[in-house]
């Protein structure tokens, strides 16, 4: 009997790190910092996204502390700072440089928004920022659409990781264009591909992993669940299931029905069919 | 005194302060932050060489939750 494969048996590399979890998780929107901590722990995720914002000079409750950041630091996991809120390459580059100093990592989730309504990334500014940041020594995790040509431009810019969206940020709609995601996977077998944004249910994460994606990044689906901690556990299992399904190789689809029960030896009541 | 914008608020500062002195004058207490002046990142190594001028726009950013 084959040994049951645990999450920790499956190692992968991204951004120069070897990790066992293929689930990247956001740190925003949880009911409380304690709930965030519990959810991240049970998810098994080893990469957590964070951000930078203006804050009151006195810090939380005037203590100068930052409870959220203290929790993340204590967890000993990789942080992936984002450039959320940037609308130009210049803004994203400045935010990335600030993040590198604050968080002590050259990883950056490059996010340059081109439209406020659907929060679609701006492909032109994203590519421009990626080129400059890579030359400056950053490991760029670009948030992009599922457009194959934009993916090519990002790869040409030197990105080793691509993060096409499943659907709009925070929409929970799942994978809008699986065929586009498949095309990107086929075109870039050697890049690390992570579906980022739009995932709402564990089954969406499983689907992304079954397509051969290396990981999924999500936040709202866990943080906005009725029970974020239980949902984090569900996503942990879903990502493992999808990966195992991909590795096992799914059956080929058929246009017609085909019985799974043997037809030889069918009982007498069918002998005149 | 000079007027500058700090995180979107107008503040009055003494003339000739560098970034380190400005942080002290603002009584900014959050641990772990980074500074940009007029949308250009100022690394810690350049704090003492960077003098704040009238009308400068200063952003001081600190860690927050992110997706």
XYZ file of C-alpha atoms in Angstrom:
340
model
C 0.000 0.000 0.000
C 1.330 3.437 -0.915
C 2.327 5.589 2.010
C 0.004 8.498 2.675
C 1.689 11.693 1.502
C 1.733 14.441 4.093
C 2.072 18.099 3.213
C 5.590 18.252 4.534
C 6.789 15.582 2.071
C 6.200 17.855 -0.885
C 8.977 20.431 -1.124
C 9.118 23.219 -3.655
C 11.298 26.230 -4.269
C 10.231 29.805 -4.644
C 12.291 32.964 -4.380
C 15.359 31.003 -3.287
C 13.571 29.258 -0.389
C 12.603 25.615 -0.080
C 9.132 25.284 1.397
C 6.643 22.528 2.099
C 3.376 24.485 1.961
C 2.067 25.685 -1.387
C -0.507 27.946 0.235
C 0.405 31.636 0.471
C -1.867 33.533 2.790
C -2.738 37.168 3.416
C -2.756 38.748 6.859
C -5.621 41.241 6.374
C -9.342 41.332 7.185
C -9.370 38.834 10.089
C -11.767 39.449 12.973
C -8.800 39.866 15.353
C -5.000 39.517 15.425
C -5.386 36.327 17.502
C -7.728 34.868 14.896
C -5.220 35.767 12.166
C -2.469 33.993 14.065
C -4.553 30.847 14.579
C -5.635 30.802 10.933
C -2.097 31.204 9.615
C -0.841 28.473 11.923
C -3.480 25.931 10.965
C -3.140 26.748 7.265
C 0.439 25.510 7.423
C 1.378 28.443 5.186
C 5.005 29.508 5.258
C 4.568 32.761 3.319
C 2.393 35.582 4.618
C 1.718 38.807 2.762
C 2.073 42.119 4.577
C 1.994 45.781 3.627
C 3.073 49.302 4.589
C 0.840 52.217 5.461
C 0.886 55.575 7.190
C 0.165 55.194 10.903
C -0.395 57.573 13.788
C 2.939 58.647 15.291
C 2.117 57.026 18.619
C 1.365 53.563 17.215
C -1.396 51.250 18.493
C -3.087 52.683 21.572
C -0.267 55.158 21.939
C 2.157 52.465 23.074
C 4.449 52.622 20.083
C 3.761 48.939 19.540
C 2.396 47.158 16.527
C 0.585 44.020 17.698
C 0.042 42.663 14.212
C 3.690 42.932 13.231
C 4.881 41.555 16.564
C 2.720 38.439 15.987
C 3.979 37.894 12.440
C 7.609 38.278 13.524
C 7.135 35.765 16.335
C 5.796 33.126 13.920
C 9.091 32.643 12.103
C 7.533 32.544 8.631
C 8.526 34.262 5.399
C 6.939 37.644 4.787
C 5.998 38.816 1.334
C 5.464 42.595 1.392
C 3.139 44.003 -1.242
C 2.932 47.313 -3.075
C -0.860 47.462 -2.729
C -2.297 50.890 -3.386
C 0.283 51.771 -6.022
C -1.032 53.186 -9.290
C 2.266 53.747 -11.080
C 5.640 52.072 -11.440
C 7.221 54.950 -9.508
C 4.894 54.476 -6.508
C 5.404 50.718 -6.536
C 9.191 51.054 -6.704
C 9.300 53.499 -3.780
C 7.007 51.238 -1.730
C 9.158 48.197 -2.562
C 12.322 49.977 -1.480
C 10.692 51.028 1.798
C 9.410 47.489 2.357
C 12.853 46.000 1.811
C 14.243 48.167 4.594
C 11.374 47.591 7.033
C 10.835 43.871 6.489
C 14.430 42.911 5.724
C 13.575 40.929 2.572
C 14.155 41.421 -1.139
C 10.837 39.700 -1.906
C 8.115 41.975 -3.203
C 4.587 41.236 -4.336
C 4.399 43.776 -7.145
C 0.903 45.170 -7.383
C 0.209 48.173 -9.608
C -3.482 48.804 -9.956
C -4.776 50.148 -13.270
C -8.473 50.396 -12.551
C -10.238 51.215 -9.316
C -13.443 49.405 -10.229
C -12.080 45.914 -10.746
C -8.613 46.453 -9.249
C -7.127 45.040 -12.422
C -3.354 45.301 -12.521
C -1.858 47.824 -14.937
C 0.243 45.629 -17.246
C 2.380 48.451 -18.632
C 3.355 49.922 -15.267
C 3.774 46.436 -13.753
C 6.279 45.406 -16.442
C 8.130 48.726 -16.136
C 8.386 48.386 -12.346
C 9.424 44.716 -12.585
C 12.353 45.557 -14.883
C 13.659 48.243 -12.514
C 13.115 46.238 -9.319
C 14.842 43.118 -10.683
C 17.871 45.227 -11.657
C 17.818 46.584 -8.093
C 18.079 43.053 -6.650
C 14.444 42.337 -5.827
C 12.757 38.946 -6.193
C 9.574 40.111 -7.860
C 6.264 38.278 -7.376
C 4.143 40.145 -9.943
C 0.376 40.200 -9.583
C -0.937 40.123 -13.131
C -3.971 39.158 -15.166
C -4.253 35.845 -16.988
C -3.062 37.518 -20.218
C -0.378 35.349 -21.840
C 1.410 38.236 -23.570
C 1.734 40.203 -20.345
C 3.101 37.050 -18.734
C 5.681 36.865 -21.543
C 6.709 40.485 -21.000
C 7.140 39.865 -17.262
C 9.213 36.769 -17.972
C 11.300 38.786 -20.451
C 11.832 41.361 -17.700
C 13.409 38.603 -15.598
C 10.537 37.500 -13.364
C 11.028 33.939 -12.118
C 7.580 33.946 -10.550
C 4.250 34.933 -12.096
C 1.040 35.434 -10.166
C -1.929 35.615 -12.543
C -5.306 36.346 -11.042
C -8.048 33.784 -10.764
C -10.573 36.611 -10.848
C -10.948 40.085 -9.305
C -9.344 40.716 -5.910
C -11.764 39.888 -3.115
C -14.485 38.658 -5.480
C -14.367 34.991 -4.484
C -15.455 34.071 -8.007
C -12.744 31.475 -8.512
C -10.944 30.836 -11.795
C -12.660 32.938 -14.487
C -10.519 31.724 -17.373
C -8.977 28.332 -16.645
C -7.925 27.990 -20.291
C -5.825 31.147 -20.025
C -4.185 29.821 -16.855
C -3.466 26.512 -18.630
C -1.845 28.410 -21.523
C 0.429 30.294 -19.121
C 1.377 27.031 -17.396
C 2.237 25.432 -20.755
C 4.244 28.413 -21.945
C 6.281 28.715 -18.754
C 7.027 25.238 -17.416
C 10.135 26.466 -15.576
C 8.665 29.509 -13.813
C 6.946 29.346 -10.452
C 3.267 30.081 -11.038
C 0.922 31.108 -8.266
C -2.759 31.910 -8.729
C -3.322 35.128 -6.820
C -6.694 36.751 -6.164
C -10.275 35.738 -6.710
C -10.217 32.412 -4.926
C -13.299 32.057 -2.746
C -13.677 28.371 -1.942
C -11.311 25.494 -1.204
C -12.420 23.849 -4.469
C -11.081 26.872 -6.396
C -7.658 26.321 -4.838
C -7.821 22.627 -5.673
C -8.693 23.481 -9.285
C -5.722 25.849 -9.567
C -3.383 23.192 -8.208
C -4.838 20.544 -10.540
C -3.891 22.820 -13.454
C -0.286 22.415 -12.398
C 0.115 25.725 -10.624
C 2.841 25.721 -8.020
C 0.839 27.522 -5.378
C -2.133 29.717 -4.569
C -2.264 33.030 -2.746
C -5.444 34.092 -1.007
C -6.701 36.214 1.853
C -10.401 37.101 1.814
C -11.562 33.508 1.331
C -10.136 32.607 4.726
C -10.384 35.882 6.626
C -14.015 36.544 5.613
C -15.227 32.979 6.206
C -17.701 32.370 9.040
C -14.930 30.481 10.795
C -11.559 31.638 9.422
C -9.536 29.075 11.364
C -11.580 26.128 10.093
C -11.476 27.569 6.570
C -7.692 27.879 6.794
C -7.570 24.168 7.568
C -9.899 23.480 4.641
C -7.607 25.381 2.271
C -4.570 23.529 3.599
C -6.190 20.228 2.675
C -7.563 21.580 -0.631
C -4.135 22.703 -1.824
C -2.582 19.350 -0.945
C -5.452 17.521 -2.688
C -5.037 19.578 -5.852
C -1.293 19.091 -5.928
C -1.592 15.342 -5.414
C -4.237 15.226 -8.141
C -1.899 17.030 -10.533
C 1.019 14.756 -9.695
C -1.145 11.644 -10.017
C -2.309 12.726 -13.491
C -6.007 13.109 -14.106
C -7.841 10.862 -16.579
C -8.514 12.123 -20.077
C -11.989 13.488 -20.662
C -14.197 11.445 -22.992
C -17.020 12.600 -25.209
C -19.196 9.574 -24.442
C -20.243 7.529 -21.461
C -18.174 4.488 -20.650
C -19.250 2.017 -17.967
C -16.864 1.451 -15.108
C -18.467 -1.857 -14.070
C -17.392 -4.792 -16.297
C -19.929 -5.657 -19.020
C -18.745 -9.263 -19.287
C -20.986 -11.473 -17.178
C -23.912 -9.062 -17.187
C -26.932 -10.864 -15.561
C -29.626 -12.590 -17.631
C -32.123 -9.724 -17.509
C -29.916 -7.809 -19.971
C -29.191 -10.708 -22.287
C -31.816 -9.578 -24.837
C -30.742 -5.856 -24.869
C 10.008 77.379 11.055
C 9.004 75.564 7.852
C 5.760 73.873 6.873
C 5.833 70.319 5.543
C 3.310 67.564 4.920
C 3.831 64.483 7.080
C 1.587 61.531 6.264
C -0.914 63.968 4.786
C -0.943 66.410 7.704
C 0.656 69.849 7.662
C 3.333 70.137 10.358
C 5.649 72.946 11.416
C 9.286 72.012 11.899
C 12.448 73.911 12.699
C 14.467 74.847 9.665
C 17.471 72.698 8.751
C 16.455 69.423 10.392
C 17.693 66.201 8.836
C 15.478 63.087 8.660
C 16.690 61.681 11.996
C 16.023 64.988 13.724
C 12.631 65.256 12.061
C 11.609 61.804 13.358
C 12.622 62.872 16.843
C 10.798 66.203 16.547
C 7.628 64.433 15.397
C 7.863 62.044 18.376
C 7.314 59.139 15.996
C 7.334 56.059 18.208
C 6.452 53.133 15.952
C 9.253 50.607 15.726
C 10.105 49.579 12.183
C 9.306 52.253 9.647
C 10.671 53.664 6.419
C 10.722 57.215 5.104
C 10.084 58.765 1.703
C 10.572 62.460 0.939
C 8.718 63.789 -2.097
C 7.927 60.174 -3.080
C 11.625 59.163 -3.086
C 12.742 56.514 -0.594
C 15.342 57.715 1.915
C 17.368 54.779 3.298
C 18.517 54.924 6.914
C 22.095 55.502 5.759
C 21.018 58.809 4.195
C 18.969 60.169 7.124
C 21.644 62.541 8.397
C 22.492 63.849 4.917
C 18.901 64.549 3.933
C 17.708 67.979 5.040
C 13.975 68.641 5.204
C 12.906 71.714 3.243
C 9.872 73.981 3.131
C 6.968 72.279 1.316
C 8.423 68.789 1.395
C 5.995 65.885 1.368
C 7.080 63.212 3.836
C 5.686 59.711 4.120
C 6.538 57.532 7.101
C 5.240 54.010 6.547
C 5.012 51.137 9.022
C 3.923 47.473 8.785
C 0.230 46.664 8.426
C -1.806 43.658 7.416
C -1.840 42.997 3.695
C -3.291 40.654 1.129
